[in-house]
CSV table of C-alpha atoms in Angstrom, one decimal:
chain,number,residue,atom,x,y,z
W,126,UNK,CA,136.4,100.9,98.8
W,127,UNK,CA,133.9,98.0,99.1
W,128,UNK,CA,130.9,97.6,96.7
W,129,UNK,CA,128.6,98.6,99.6
W,130,UNK,CA,130.5,101.8,100.2
W,131,UNK,CA,130.5,102.6,96.5
W,132,UNK,CA,126.8,102.1,96.5
W,133,UNK,CA,126.5,104.7,99.3
W,134,UNK,CA,128.5,107.2,97.3
W,135,UNK,CA,126.5,106.7,94.1
W,136,UNK,CA,124.5,109.7,92.8
W,137,UNK,CA,121.1,108.0,93.5
W,138,UNK,CA,121.9,107.4,97.1
W,139,UNK,CA,123.4,110.8,97.5
W,140,UNK,CA,120.2,112.4,96.1
W,141,UNK,CA,118.1,110.2,98.4
W,142,UNK,CA,120.1,111.2,101.4
W,143,UNK,CA,119.8,114.9,100.5
W,144,UNK,CA,116.1,114.5,99.9
W,145,UNK,CA,115.7,112.8,103.3
W,146,UNK,CA,117.6,115.6,105.0
W,147,UNK,CA,115.4,118.2,103.5
W,148,UNK,CA,112.2,116.4,104.4
W,149,UNK,CA,113.4,115.9,108.0
W,150,UNK,CA,114.5,119.6,108.3
W,151,UNK,CA,111.0,120.8,107.4
W,152,UNK,CA,109.4,122.3,110.5
W,153,UNK,CA,106.1,120.5,110.0
W,154,UNK,CA,107.7,117.1,109.4
W,155,UNK,CA,110.3,117.7,112.2
W,156,UNK,CA,107.5,118.5,114.6
W,157,UNK,CA,105.5,115.4,113.7
W,158,UNK,CA,108.7,113.3,114.1
W,159,UNK,CA,109.5,114.9,117.5
W,160,UNK,CA,105.9,114.4,118.6
W,161,UNK,CA,106.1,110.7,117.7
W,162,UNK,CA,109.4,110.2,119.5
W,163,UNK,CA,107.9,112.0,122.6
W,164,UNK,CA,105.3,109.3,123.2
W,165,UNK,CA,107.8,106.4,123.0
W,166,UNK,CA,107.8,105.8,126.7
W,167,UNK,CA,104.0,105.3,126.6
W,168,UNK,CA,104.2,102.9,123.8
W,169,UNK,CA,107.0,100.9,125.5
W,170,UNK,CA,105.2,100.8,128.8
W,171,UNK,CA,102.0,99.5,127.3
W,172,UNK,CA,103.9,97.0,125.1
W,173,UNK,CA,105.7,95.6,128.2
W,174,UNK,CA,102.4,94.8,129.9
W,175,UNK,CA,101.0,93.1,126.8
W,176,UNK,CA,104.2,91.0,126.5
W,177,UNK,CA,103.8,89.9,130.1
W,178,UNK,CA,100.2,89.0,129.6
W,179,UNK,CA,101.1,87.1,126.4
W,180,UNK,CA,103.9,85.1,128.1
W,181,UNK,CA,101.6,84.1,131.0
W,182,UNK,CA,98.9,83.1,128.5
W,183,UNK,CA,101.3,81.0,126.3
W,184,UNK,CA,102.8,79.4,129.4
W,185,UNK,CA,99.3,78.3,130.4
W,186,UNK,CA,99.3,80.3,133.7
W,187,UNK,CA,96.3,82.4,132.7
W,188,UNK,CA,93.6,82.4,130.0
W,189,UNK,CA,92.6,85.4,128.0
W,190,UNK,CA,89.2,85.3,129.8
W,191,UNK,CA,90.8,85.5,133.2
W,192,UNK,CA,90.5,88.7,135.2
W,193,UNK,CA,94.3,88.9,135.7
W,194,UNK,CA,94.8,88.9,131.9
W,195,UNK,CA,92.3,91.7,131.6
W,196,UNK,CA,94.1,93.7,134.3
W,197,UNK,CA,97.4,93.2,132.6
W,198,UNK,CA,95.9,94.5,129.3
W,199,UNK,CA,94.6,97.7,130.9
W,200,UNK,CA,98.0,99.6,130.6
W,201,UNK,CA,98.2,98.6,126.9
W,202,UNK,CA,94.7,99.6,126.2
W,203,UNK,CA,95.1,102.9,128.0
W,204,UNK,CA,98.4,103.7,126.2
W,205,UNK,CA,98.3,102.2,122.7
W,206,UNK,CA,94.5,102.3,122.7
W,207,UNK,CA,94.5,106.1,123.3
W,208,UNK,CA,97.9,106.9,121.7
W,209,UNK,CA,96.5,109.6,119.4
W,210,UNK,CA,95.7,111.8,122.3
W,211,UNK,CA,99.3,112.3,123.5
W,212,UNK,CA,100.4,112.5,119.9
W,213,UNK,CA,98.0,115.4,119.3
W,214,UNK,CA,99.4,117.2,122.4
W,215,UNK,CA,103.1,116.4,121.5
W,216,UNK,CA,102.8,117.5,117.9
W,217,UNK,CA,101.1,120.8,118.9
W,218,UNK,CA,103.7,121.4,121.6
W,219,UNK,CA,106.6,120.6,119.3
W,220,UNK,CA,105.3,122.7,116.4
W,221,UNK,CA,104.7,125.7,118.7
W,222,UNK,CA,108.4,125.5,119.8
W,223,UNK,CA,109.5,125.1,116.1
W,224,UNK,CA,107.7,128.4,115.3
W,225,UNK,CA,109.2,130.1,118.3
W,226,UNK,CA,105.8,130.7,120.0
W,227,UNK,CA,105.3,131.3,123.6
W,228,UNK,CA,102.8,129.1,125.5
W,229,UNK,CA,103.7,125.9,123.8
W,230,UNK,CA,102.3,123.9,126.7
W,231,UNK,CA,98.9,125.7,126.4
W,232,UNK,CA,98.9,125.1,122.6
W,233,UNK,CA,99.5,121.4,123.1
W,234,UNK,CA,96.6,121.1,125.5
W,235,UNK,CA,94.4,123.0,123.0
W,236,UNK,CA,95.3,120.7,120.1
W,237,UNK,CA,94.7,117.6,122.3
W,238,UNK,CA,91.2,118.8,123.3
W,239,UNK,CA,90.4,119.8,119.7
W,240,UNK,CA,91.4,116.3,118.5
W,241,UNK,CA,89.3,114.7,121.2
W,242,UNK,CA,86.4,116.8,120.1
W,243,UNK,CA,86.5,115.6,116.4
W,244,UNK,CA,87.7,112.1,117.0
W,245,UNK,CA,85.4,111.1,119.9
W,246,UNK,CA,82.4,113.4,120.3
W,247,UNK,CA,80.5,112.5,123.4
W,248,UNK,CA,77.3,110.4,123.0
W,249,UNK,CA,74.3,109.8,125.2
W,250,UNK,CA,73.7,106.1,125.7
W,251,UNK,CA,70.7,104.5,127.4
W,252,UNK,CA,71.7,101.8,129.9
W,253,UNK,CA,68.6,100.2,131.4
W,254,UNK,CA,66.5,103.0,132.9
W,255,UNK,CA,69.3,105.6,133.0
W,256,UNK,CA,71.1,107.6,130.4
W,257,UNK,CA,74.9,108.0,130.5
W,258,UNK,CA,77.3,110.2,128.5
W,259,UNK,CA,80.1,108.2,126.9
W,260,UNK,CA,83.1,108.8,124.7
W,261,UNK,CA,83.9,106.3,121.9
W,262,UNK,CA,87.5,105.3,121.8
W,263,UNK,CA,87.7,103.7,118.4
W,264,UNK,CA,89.7,106.6,116.8
W,265,UNK,CA,91.7,107.6,119.9
W,266,UNK,CA,94.2,104.8,119.1
W,267,UNK,CA,96.1,104.0,115.9
W,268,UNK,CA,93.2,104.7,113.5
W,269,UNK,CA,93.2,108.4,114.6
W,270,UNK,CA,96.9,109.1,114.2
W,271,UNK,CA,96.7,110.9,110.9
W,272,UNK,CA,94.2,113.4,112.2
W,273,UNK,CA,96.2,113.7,115.5
W,274,UNK,CA,99.2,114.7,113.5
W,275,UNK,CA,97.7,117.3,111.1
W,276,UNK,CA,95.0,118.9,113.2
W,277,UNK,CA,97.6,120.3,115.6
W,278,UNK,CA,99.6,121.7,112.7
W,279,UNK,CA,96.6,123.6,111.3
W,280,UNK,CA,95.4,124.7,114.8
W,281,UNK,CA,98.8,126.0,115.9
W,282,UNK,CA,99.0,127.9,112.6
W,283,UNK,CA,95.7,129.6,113.4
W,284,UNK,CA,96.9,130.5,116.9
W,285,UNK,CA,100.1,132.0,115.5
W,286,UNK,CA,98.2,133.9,112.9
W,287,UNK,CA,95.9,135.4,115.6
W,288,UNK,CA,98.9,136.4,117.7
W,289,UNK,CA,100.8,137.9,114.8
W,290,UNK,CA,97.7,140.0,114.0
W,291,UNK,CA,97.2,140.9,117.7
W,292,UNK,CA,93.8,139.1,117.7
W,293,UNK,CA,94.3,138.1,121.3
W,294,UNK,CA,93.3,139.2,124.8
W,295,UNK,CA,96.3,140.9,126.5
W,296,UNK,CA,96.8,140.9,130.2
W,297,UNK,CA,98.9,143.2,132.5
W,298,UNK,CA,102.5,142.2,133.2
W,299,UNK,CA,101.7,141.4,136.8
W,300,UNK,CA,99.5,138.4,135.8
W,301,UNK,CA,101.3,135.0,136.2
W,302,UNK,CA,102.6,133.7,132.8
W,303,UNK,CA,100.4,130.6,132.8
W,304,UNK,CA,97.3,132.8,133.0
W,305,UNK,CA,98.7,135.2,130.4
W,306,UNK,CA,99.1,132.2,128.0
W,307,UNK,CA,95.6,130.9,128.8
W,308,UNK,CA,93.9,134.3,128.1
W,309,UNK,CA,96.0,134.9,125.0
W,310,UNK,CA,94.6,131.7,123.5
W,311,UNK,CA,90.9,132.5,124.0
W,312,UNK,CA,90.3,134.2,120.7
W,313,UNK,CA,92.2,131.6,118.5
W,314,UNK,CA,90.7,128.8,120.6
W,315,UNK,CA,87.2,130.0,119.8
W,316,UNK,CA,88.1,130.2,116.1
W,317,UNK,CA,89.6,126.6,116.3
W,318,UNK,CA,86.5,125.4,118.1
W,319,UNK,CA,84.1,126.8,115.6
W,320,UNK,CA,86.3,125.4,112.7
W,321,UNK,CA,86.8,121.8,114.0
W,322,UNK,CA,83.4,121.5,115.6
W,323,UNK,CA,81.8,122.7,112.3
W,324,UNK,CA,83.8,120.1,110.4
W,325,UNK,CA,82.8,117.4,112.9
W,326,UNK,CA,79.1,118.2,112.7
W,327,UNK,CA,79.3,118.4,108.9
W,328,UNK,CA,80.8,114.9,108.9
W,329,UNK,CA,78.2,113.5,111.3
W,330,UNK,CA,75.3,115.0,109.4
W,331,UNK,CA,76.4,114.1,105.9
W,332,UNK,CA,78.0,110.7,106.7
W,333,UNK,CA,75.4,109.2,109.1
W,334,UNK,CA,77.2,110.0,112.3
W,335,UNK,CA,80.8,109.4,111.1
W,336,UNK,CA,83.6,111.3,112.7
W,337,UNK,CA,86.4,113.1,110.8
W,338,UNK,CA,88.9,110.2,111.3
W,339,UNK,CA,86.3,107.7,110.3
W,340,UNK,CA,85.5,109.7,107.1
W,341,UNK,CA,89.2,109.8,106.1
W,342,UNK,CA,89.6,106.1,106.7
W,343,UNK,CA,86.4,105.3,104.9
W,344,UNK,CA,87.3,107.4,101.8
W,345,UNK,CA,90.7,105.8,101.5
W,346,UNK,CA,89.4,102.2,101.9
W,347,UNK,CA,86.6,102.5,99.3
W,348,UNK,CA,88.9,101.8,96.2
W,349,UNK,CA,90.4,98.8,98.0
W,350,UNK,CA,87.3,96.6,98.3
W,351,UNK,CA,88.0,94.5,95.2
W,352,UNK,CA,91.6,93.6,96.0
W,353,UNK,CA,91.2,90.0,97.2
W,354,UNK,CA,93.3,88.2,94.7
W,355,UNK,CA,97.1,87.5,95.1
W,356,UNK,CA,98.1,90.5,92.9
W,357,UNK,CA,95.5,92.5,94.9
W,358,UNK,CA,97.2,91.5,98.2
W,359,UNK,CA,100.5,92.9,96.9
W,360,UNK,CA,98.7,96.2,96.2
W,361,UNK,CA,97.1,96.1,99.7
W,362,UNK,CA,100.4,95.5,101.4
W,363,UNK,CA,102.1,98.4,99.5
W,364,UNK,CA,99.2,100.7,100.5
W,365,UNK,CA,99.3,99.5,104.1
W,366,UNK,CA,103.0,100.2,104.4
W,367,UNK,CA,102.7,103.5,102.6
W,368,UNK,CA,99.9,104.5,105.0
W,369,UNK,CA,102.1,103.9,108.0
W,370,UNK,CA,104.8,106.2,106.5
W,371,UNK,CA,102.2,108.9,106.1
W,372,UNK,CA,100.9,108.6,109.7
W,373,UNK,CA,97.8,106.5,108.9
W,374,UNK,CA,97.1,103.2,110.6
W,375,UNK,CA,98.1,100.9,107.8
W,376,UNK,CA,96.2,97.8,109.0
W,377,UNK,CA,93.1,100.0,109.7
W,378,UNK,CA,93.1,101.3,106.2
W,379,UNK,CA,93.1,97.9,104.5
W,380,UNK,CA,91.1,96.1,107.2
W,381,UNK,CA,87.9,96.5,105.2
W,382,UNK,CA,89.3,94.0,102.8
W,383,UNK,CA,91.8,91.9,104.9
W,384,UNK,CA,89.6,91.3,108.0
W,385,UNK,CA,86.7,89.6,106.2
W,386,UNK,CA,89.1,87.7,103.9
W,387,UNK,CA,91.1,86.5,106.9
W,388,UNK,CA,88.0,85.4,108.9
W,389,UNK,CA,86.6,83.5,105.9
W,390,UNK,CA,89.9,81.8,105.1
W,391,UNK,CA,90.6,80.7,108.6
W,392,UNK,CA,87.0,79.6,109.1
W,393,UNK,CA,87.1,77.5,105.9
W,394,UNK,CA,90.4,75.8,106.8
W,395,UNK,CA,89.3,75.1,110.4
W,396,UNK,CA,86.2,73.3,109.1
W,397,UNK,CA,88.3,71.3,106.6
W,398,UNK,CA,90.8,70.3,109.4
W,399,UNK,CA,87.9,69.3,111.6
W,400,UNK,CA,86.5,67.2,108.7
W,401,UNK,CA,89.9,65.5,108.2
W,402,UNK,CA,90.3,67.1,104.7
W,403,UNK,CA,93.3,69.1,103.4
W,404,UNK,CA,93.4,72.8,103.8
W,405,UNK,CA,93.3,75.3,100.9
W,406,UNK,CA,95.4,78.3,100.1
W,407,UNK,CA,94.0,81.9,100.4
W,408,UNK,CA,95.8,85.0,99.1
W,409,UNK,CA,95.3,86.7,102.5
W,410,UNK,CA,97.9,84.3,104.0
W,411,UNK,CA,100.6,86.1,102.0
W,412,UNK,CA,99.5,89.5,103.3
W,413,UNK,CA,99.5,88.3,106.9
W,414,UNK,CA,102.9,86.4,106.8
W,415,UNK,CA,104.9,89.0,104.8
W,416,UNK,CA,105.5,91.0,108.0
W,417,UNK,CA,105.9,88.2,110.5
W,418,UNK,CA,109.4,89.3,111.6
W,419,UNK,CA,108.5,92.1,114.0
W,420,UNK,CA,105.1,93.3,112.8
W,421,UNK,CA,104.4,96.0,110.1
W,422,UNK,CA,107.5,96.5,108.0
W,423,UNK,CA,109.4,93.6,109.8
W,424,UNK,CA,110.6,95.9,112.5
W,425,UNK,CA,112.8,93.3,114.2
W,426,UNK,CA,115.3,93.7,111.3
W,427,UNK,CA,115.2,97.5,111.7
W,428,UNK,CA,115.8,97.2,115.4
W,429,UNK,CA,118.9,95.1,114.8
W,430,UNK,CA,120.1,97.6,112.2
W,431,UNK,CA,119.6,100.5,114.7
W,432,UNK,CA,121.6,98.6,117.4
W,433,UNK,CA,124.5,98.4,114.9
W,434,UNK,CA,124.4,102.2,114.3
W,435,UNK,CA,126.8,104.8,115.5
W,436,UNK,CA,124.1,107.3,116.4
W,437,UNK,CA,123.2,107.3,120.1
W,438,UNK,CA,119.6,108.0,119.3
W,439,UNK,CA,119.2,105.2,116.8
W,440,UNK,CA,120.9,102.7,119.2
W,441,UNK,CA,118.6,103.8,122.0
W,442,UNK,CA,115.6,103.3,119.7
W,443,UNK,CA,116.9,99.9,118.7
W,444,UNK,CA,117.3,98.8,122.4
W,445,UNK,CA,113.8,100.1,123.2
W,446,UNK,CA,112.1,98.5,120.3
W,447,UNK,CA,113.9,95.1,120.1
W,448,UNK,CA,111.9,93.2,122.7
W,449,UNK,CA,108.5,94.5,121.5
W,450,UNK,CA,109.5,93.6,117.9
W,451,UNK,CA,110.3,90.1,119.0
W,452,UNK,CA,106.7,89.9,120.0
W,453,UNK,CA,105.6,91.4,116.7
W,454,UNK,CA,104.7,94.8,118.3
W,455,UNK,CA,106.0,97.3,115.7
W,456,UNK,CA,104.8,100.6,117.2
W,457,UNK,CA,107.9,101.4,119.3
W,458,UNK,CA,110.2,101.2,116.2
W,459,UNK,CA,107.6,102.9,113.9
W,460,UNK,CA,107.3,105.9,116.3
W,461,UNK,CA,110.8,105.9,117.6
W,462,UNK,CA,112.8,105.9,114.3
W,463,UNK,CA,110.4,107.4,113.2
W,464,UNK,CA,109.0,105.9,110.0
W,465,UNK,CA,106.6,108.7,109.3
W,466,UNK,CA,107.7,111.2,106.6
W,467,UNK,CA,111.2,109.7,106.7
W,468,UNK,CA,112.1,108.4,103.2
W,469,UNK,CA,115.3,106.8,104.3
W,470,UNK,CA,113.3,104.4,106.5
W,471,UNK,CA,109.9,104.5,104.6
W,472,UNK,CA,111.4,103.2,101.3
W,473,UNK,CA,113.0,100.0,102.7
W,474,UNK,CA,110.0,99.4,104.9
W,475,UNK,CA,107.7,99.2,101.8
W,476,UNK,CA,110.3,97.4,99.7
W,477,UNK,CA,111.3,94.6,102.1
W,478,UNK,CA,107.6,93.9,102.9
W,479,UNK,CA,106.8,93.3,99.2
W,480,UNK,CA,109.9,91.2,98.6
W,481,UNK,CA,109.0,89.1,101.7
W,482,UNK,CA,105.4,88.7,100.3
W,483,UNK,CA,106.9,87.4,97.1
W,484,UNK,CA,109.0,84.9,99.0
W,485,UNK,CA,106.0,83.8,101.1
W,486,UNK,CA,103.8,83.3,98.0
W,487,UNK,CA,106.6,81.2,96.4
W,488,UNK,CA,106.8,79.0,99.5
W,489,UNK,CA,103.1,78.4,99.3
W,490,UNK,CA,103.1,77.8,95.6
W,491,UNK,CA,105.7,75.0,95.8
W,492,UNK,CA,103.9,73.4,98.7
W,493,UNK,CA,106.5,73.9,101.3
W,494,UNK,CA,104.7,76.3,103.6
W,495,UNK,CA,101.5,75.0,105.1
W,496,UNK,CA,98.1,76.7,105.1
W,497,UNK,CA,97.2,78.2,108.6
W,498,UNK,CA,93.8,77.3,110.1
W,499,UNK,CA,94.1,78.6,113.8
W,500,UNK,CA,93.5,82.3,114.1
W,501,UNK,CA,95.9,83.9,116.5
W,502,UNK,CA,94.8,87.4,117.6
W,503,UNK,CA,97.3,87.9,120.4
W,504,UNK,CA,100.8,89.2,119.8
W,505,UNK,CA,103.1,86.2,120.0
W,506,UNK,CA,106.9,85.9,119.7
W,507,UNK,CA,108.4,85.7,116.2
W,508,UNK,CA,108.2,82.1,114.9
W,509,UNK,CA,105.7,80.9,117.5
W,510,UNK,CA,102.8,82.7,115.9
W,511,UNK,CA,103.4,81.2,112.5
W,512,UNK,CA,103.9,77.8,114.0
W,513,UNK,CA,100.7,77.8,116.2
W,514,UNK,CA,98.6,79.1,113.4
W,515,UNK,CA,99.4,76.1,111.2
W,516,UNK,CA,101.0,73.6,113.6
W,517,UNK,CA,103.6,73.1,110.9
W,518,UNK,CA,107.4,73.4,111.5
W,519,UNK,CA,108.0,74.7,108.0
W,520,UNK,CA,106.2,77.9,108.8
W,521,UNK,CA,108.7,78.7,111.5
W,522,UNK,CA,111.1,79.5,108.7
W,523,UNK,CA,108.9,82.3,107.3
W,524,UNK,CA,109.8,85.0,109.8
W,525,UNK,CA,113.5,83.8,109.7
W,526,UNK,CA,113.8,84.4,106.0
W,527,UNK,CA,111.7,87.6,106.3
W,528,UNK,CA,114.1,88.8,108.9
W,529,UNK,CA,117.1,88.2,106.6
W,530,UNK,CA,115.5,89.8,103.6
W,531,UNK,CA,114.4,92.8,105.6
W,532,UNK,CA,117.8,93.2,107.3
W,533,UNK,CA,119.6,93.2,103.9
W,534,UNK,CA,117.1,95.8,102.5
W,535,UNK,CA,117.2,98.0,105.6
W,536,UNK,CA,121.0,98.0,106.0
W,537,UNK,CA,122.1,100.5,103.3
W,538,UNK,CA,119.3,102.9,104.1
W,539,UNK,CA,119.9,102.8,107.9
W,540,UNK,CA,123.6,103.5,107.3
W,541,UNK,CA,122.6,106.7,105.4
W,542,UNK,CA,120.2,107.7,108.1
W,543,UNK,CA,122.8,107.0,110.7
W,544,UNK,CA,125.1,109.5,109.1
W,545,UNK,CA,122.3,112.1,109.1
W,546,UNK,CA,121.5,111.4,112.8
W,547,UNK,CA,125.2,111.6,113.7
W,548,UNK,CA,125.5,115.0,112.0
W,549,UNK,CA,122.5,116.3,113.9
W,550,UNK,CA,123.8,115.0,117.2
W,551,UNK,CA,127.2,116.6,116.6
W,552,UNK,CA,125.6,119.9,115.7
W,553,UNK,CA,123.5,119.7,118.8
W,554,UNK,CA,126.5,119.0,121.0
W,555,UNK,CA,128.5,121.9,119.5
W,556,UNK,CA,125.5,124.2,120.1
W,557,UNK,CA,125.3,123.0,123.7
W,558,UNK,CA,129.0,123.5,124.2
W,559,UNK,CA,128.9,127.1,122.8
């Protein structure tokens, strides 16, 4: 037995695997995971168009200001930019099935509309001499995922409670099933509407127009405002990765600190380069570059680990997420694995990111890595982004070493998760054959 196999059989790893199995078997967690995996095709389709737009831009064929580039970005904006909407539907649908409820499709539609109501309440905007009603989309994308996961759980529970207590409108047997489901949901729908609209209004009144997702993001970000030092960046990275594992948009949570620091650091270095002076180090650089091997959590390494798995599902996720990860688009792997509420993937995601940050900080400390001064806001292939930001060949090595570190960290955990997925697949096959 190899040392690696002995490590897998150790009591600590056995307990971790048992804990991971219990978490994943929980109906709420399983429904969230199934909901995340259900929207994989949307994530991949949007990422494909963004990759095409990026390649054409890097090749000099089109500029980001060109109409063609804007057209190519539309599918990405309408999938990833609104991803919380299908998540709200998918989680509501999946949880309804997990509870053995009829009308899962109707419940999914209800939870999607309820989420839309609290995350993007319509607003009247004056345009010239006319007034238009618009829906803000800020929290319909990644920043709204947390609410999109848990609002359906609560709403479906309310619907089930009403049905269990017969607090529904019953229709004759001759009525088509889809109409029966619609009428059965009227009473619980009204209760949900009053509850969520009440919370939404309360947030807007007390928080100067803030929506429920904005309130949650704001509350979490308040304690982070002073973390601009190098130790603070380690804390911010840990919080950002932990947020992803809880269904929160990690970058959105810490952006109140990282975005101003990033803009200031790049602005300062750009001015220094223009003046012919040496650039200066800023702690924000360690935060940005610690996850340069595939986006949040260095998902390129996880994709490769999944490709080496025996589980058909993990191999499929690895194949689907590999190319986006090469372009530092992490969402396909985050949603497909999934990372959320999955300790066997969440732990190495956080751990490898922090180790990579330590490596990046060490490289800057000894003067090997060069300070970036060109802000790259478009998703670029691994290695190219770090090079173009600094125009230094040394920085190409950052994602390479981060990939190796992340691969080593992910490997034992993915092997355990692979066993768990294999067992689930075998059980599903046996049930299908019975």
